[in-house]
XYZ file of C-alpha atoms in Angstrom:
282
model
C 83.418 57.289 101.639
C 82.541 60.492 100.423
C 84.321 63.109 98.602
C 85.159 64.957 101.656
C 86.776 68.481 101.102
C 85.503 72.015 99.148
C 87.287 73.372 96.913
C 85.239 76.990 96.420
C 88.924 79.037 97.680
C 92.097 78.160 97.222
C 92.591 76.567 100.604
C 90.820 73.347 100.804
C 87.605 72.274 103.865
C 86.059 69.298 104.879
C 82.643 69.326 104.315
C 81.048 70.204 107.407
C 78.076 67.990 106.621
C 80.678 65.153 107.492
C 81.782 66.611 110.708
C 78.080 67.242 111.449
C 77.429 63.691 110.496
C 80.029 62.215 112.799
C 79.382 63.982 116.289
C 75.551 63.225 115.457
C 76.865 59.270 115.216
C 78.739 59.711 118.097
C 75.629 60.675 119.871
C 73.251 58.258 118.971
C 75.642 54.846 119.718
C 76.606 56.401 122.551
C 79.363 53.797 122.102
C 81.568 52.846 125.159
C 85.377 54.273 125.462
C 87.654 51.642 127.082
C 90.496 53.654 128.835
C 93.669 52.531 130.619
C 94.230 55.437 131.667
C 96.704 57.755 134.071
C 95.198 58.424 137.469
C 95.426 62.248 137.572
C 93.196 63.269 134.857
C 91.096 59.952 134.322
C 87.922 61.917 136.329
C 87.969 64.179 133.973
C 88.687 61.220 130.996
C 85.432 59.393 131.725
C 83.309 63.264 132.429
C 84.738 64.519 129.176
C 83.782 61.488 127.341
C 80.292 61.758 128.534
C 79.936 65.067 127.051
C 80.868 64.104 123.576
C 78.276 61.323 123.767
C 79.963 58.777 124.497
C 80.076 56.241 127.553
C 83.479 56.073 129.305
C 84.888 52.579 131.317
C 88.261 52.973 133.263
C 89.051 49.203 133.746
C 92.867 48.288 134.404
C 93.199 45.197 135.690
C 95.134 43.022 133.703
C 92.354 39.848 134.877
C 89.569 41.728 132.618
C 90.336 43.838 130.572
C 90.237 41.608 127.036
C 86.638 41.133 128.042
C 86.070 44.808 129.109
C 87.573 45.504 125.784
C 85.862 43.213 123.940
C 82.295 45.035 125.032
C 84.497 48.295 123.698
C 83.326 51.046 120.290
C 87.354 51.522 121.374
C 90.186 51.490 123.986
C 92.184 54.405 124.836
C 95.363 54.059 126.386
C 97.257 56.774 128.234
C 101.118 56.725 130.090
C 100.613 59.379 132.167
C 101.558 57.262 135.436
C 103.129 54.810 134.114
C 103.957 50.939 135.944
C 104.922 48.162 134.664
C 101.189 46.514 135.919
C 99.134 48.828 133.757
C 101.492 48.249 130.717
C 100.402 44.725 130.768
C 97.096 45.472 130.750
C 97.619 48.118 128.240
C 99.081 44.763 125.955
C 96.328 42.918 126.863
C 93.289 45.120 126.117
C 94.908 46.290 122.940
C 95.814 42.943 121.535
C 92.133 41.935 121.996
C 90.777 45.082 120.895
C 93.507 43.760 117.376
C 91.678 40.849 117.267
C 88.336 42.809 117.209
C 88.684 45.335 114.915
C 88.448 47.656 117.921
C 90.673 51.298 117.314
C 93.093 51.895 119.457
C 94.403 55.361 120.589
C 97.576 55.666 121.710
C 98.687 58.826 124.190
C 102.897 58.650 124.673
C 102.151 61.453 127.453
C 105.826 62.507 129.014
C 107.877 59.898 126.082
C 111.123 61.673 125.863
C 110.712 62.454 129.087
C 112.230 59.243 130.818
C 113.732 56.038 129.292
C 110.716 53.159 130.834
C 107.858 55.905 128.752
C 109.994 55.845 125.672
C 110.668 52.361 125.059
C 106.683 51.715 126.621
C 105.121 54.023 123.989
C 107.598 52.182 121.754
C 106.559 48.595 122.665
C 102.654 49.123 122.106
C 103.405 51.291 119.024
C 105.241 47.791 117.778
C 103.124 44.971 119.789
C 100.224 46.318 118.628
C 97.988 47.985 115.376
C 97.548 51.296 116.825
C 94.982 53.644 114.449
C 95.410 56.861 115.971
C 99.044 58.281 117.824
C 97.585 61.044 119.477
C 100.014 63.842 121.315
C 101.797 66.810 121.782
C 104.388 68.029 120.059
C 107.819 67.575 122.370
C 106.821 63.531 121.927
C 105.161 63.719 118.419
C 108.544 65.409 117.877
C 110.918 62.366 120.088
C 108.887 59.762 118.496
C 109.629 60.474 114.923
C 113.174 60.737 115.552
C 113.382 64.100 114.591
C 113.665 65.716 118.313
C 111.961 66.841 121.026
C 111.866 68.712 124.450
C 109.590 67.161 126.898
C 109.720 67.875 130.160
C 107.681 65.929 133.006
C 104.825 65.453 130.974
C 104.689 68.542 129.385
C 106.217 69.682 125.827
C 108.776 71.774 124.952
C 108.115 71.874 121.355
C 110.084 70.752 118.403
C 113.046 72.552 116.172
C 111.495 71.499 112.654
C 108.161 72.256 110.609
C 105.349 70.991 112.238
C 103.331 69.234 109.418
C 106.321 67.893 108.260
C 107.539 65.920 111.597
C 104.017 64.450 112.001
C 104.611 63.393 108.434
C 107.653 62.130 109.267
C 106.107 60.579 112.528
C 103.470 58.960 110.502
C 106.144 56.687 108.058
C 107.784 55.305 111.217
C 104.992 54.863 113.587
C 102.376 53.117 110.198
C 99.375 55.056 111.805
C 97.509 58.410 112.086
C 99.106 60.756 113.626
C 97.356 63.099 115.406
C 99.383 65.602 116.884
C 97.647 69.231 119.099
C 99.664 72.690 119.440
C 97.808 76.078 119.090
C 97.017 74.335 115.393
C 96.233 70.775 115.522
C 98.198 68.509 112.671
C 96.681 65.435 111.188
C 98.559 62.783 109.758
C 98.225 59.225 107.775
C 100.646 58.223 104.578
C 99.273 60.980 101.691
C 96.724 62.806 104.221
C 97.390 65.567 106.241
C 94.442 68.177 107.982
C 95.264 71.644 109.597
C 93.010 72.166 113.102
C 92.708 75.663 113.412
C 89.829 74.906 117.009
C 91.249 76.187 120.412
C 91.654 78.885 122.835
C 95.405 79.455 124.741
C 92.711 78.617 128.263
C 93.074 75.087 127.027
C 97.207 74.832 128.006
C 96.393 76.352 131.755
C 95.013 72.889 133.064
C 96.122 70.145 133.442
C 94.953 67.005 131.268
C 93.198 68.753 128.041
C 95.816 66.848 126.037
C 94.233 62.959 128.192
C 90.781 64.779 127.333
C 91.543 65.088 123.794
C 92.812 61.717 123.442
C 89.474 60.498 124.285
C 86.861 62.906 122.449
C 89.483 61.354 119.515
C 88.455 57.937 120.854
C 84.939 58.575 121.243
C 85.004 59.170 117.097
C 87.527 56.677 115.811
C 84.228 54.178 117.990
C 82.128 55.572 115.346
C 84.190 56.173 112.319
C 86.022 53.903 109.310
C 88.226 57.093 108.717
C 90.695 57.481 111.117
C 92.309 60.761 110.062
C 89.094 62.888 108.973
C 86.899 60.891 112.713
C 90.704 62.234 114.565
C 90.388 65.688 113.102
C 87.277 66.029 113.591
C 87.146 65.251 117.187
C 89.807 67.481 117.898
C 87.576 70.485 115.819
C 84.841 69.999 118.288
C 87.236 69.369 121.496
C 88.733 72.661 120.805
C 85.542 74.501 119.313
C 83.883 73.600 123.140
C 87.427 75.288 124.619
C 86.761 78.223 122.734
C 83.374 78.651 123.637
C 84.544 77.986 127.608
C 86.737 79.968 127.306
C 84.320 83.140 126.053
C 82.883 83.188 129.736
C 85.251 81.523 132.038
C 87.682 83.820 134.598
C 90.343 81.739 135.126
C 91.346 78.128 134.670
C 88.756 76.618 136.548
C 85.491 77.673 135.458
C 86.740 76.619 132.484
C 87.058 73.351 133.032
C 83.823 73.391 134.111
C 82.572 75.064 131.063
C 84.774 73.083 128.960
C 82.687 69.988 129.632
C 79.266 71.791 129.585
C 79.698 73.477 126.484
C 81.270 69.748 124.500
C 77.871 68.392 125.690
C 75.821 71.289 123.886
C 77.515 70.782 120.839
C 75.406 70.453 118.425
C 76.400 68.344 114.814
C 75.601 72.155 113.555
C 77.278 73.980 115.128
C 80.509 71.411 114.634
C 79.630 72.248 110.828
C 79.227 75.494 111.452
C 82.376 76.821 112.961
C 84.883 74.149 112.430
C 87.852 75.661 110.830
C 89.141 72.212 109.396
C 91.130 72.882 106.850
C 92.436 69.492 104.187
C 93.171 67.070 102.967
C 97.168 68.578 102.114
C 99.407 66.011 100.213
C 96.599 63.853 97.641
């Protein structure tokens, strides 16, 4: 891929044309994003996928997931309302996706809250070639082995430096890691990206983390650099959140506006207003 940085200042920023091209590709190709996800946010995940420009399918019956994922551009696995049958379906779909070269995005919701969730997250990471691990600070801290606090499915934070935590998780899991927070951090073995887009209102609405994973899947479906595509996806989602919050009276009007703002976000908007710094550490 072409050089994606601009060195006109001391900070390095991803070239806006790269970001614009990724969003334009999602909109033009409209990839199918197969979700095996949780029952709390499934409708929001489907609709935010549409707002991003992709097409969702929410199939989780073990009898059909291998066939369904074969038609998809990406697979999003979310362990928010976990059951053993769902784990079985995730493994079937994930293995088929790996055979076909379809990127797998794992959202380890609540990892660290219970043994079942934590062991399932590691089982999926050990059994599948995961392209992107997307989680909050507590979940990523737990999987990095550096310590993280999780209360239910909500993050209680981490004690250490966020960038180093994400880097350590990327090293431990061998995948691209995207950690959401006040500043989103995306890292792989040698590169780190920082995403400054977003609004505190996003923390007041259940499911925004799950929706972020869906948007990440939409971008991964049309990309071959999953670190850049994940950072671009989080920038687009965060920018939509900023714009939605500007006119929202509270979390529920914000929710509706979030879908609207992402759906009308243009490649030019993303190129101009993304606050995406990196790569660092090259």
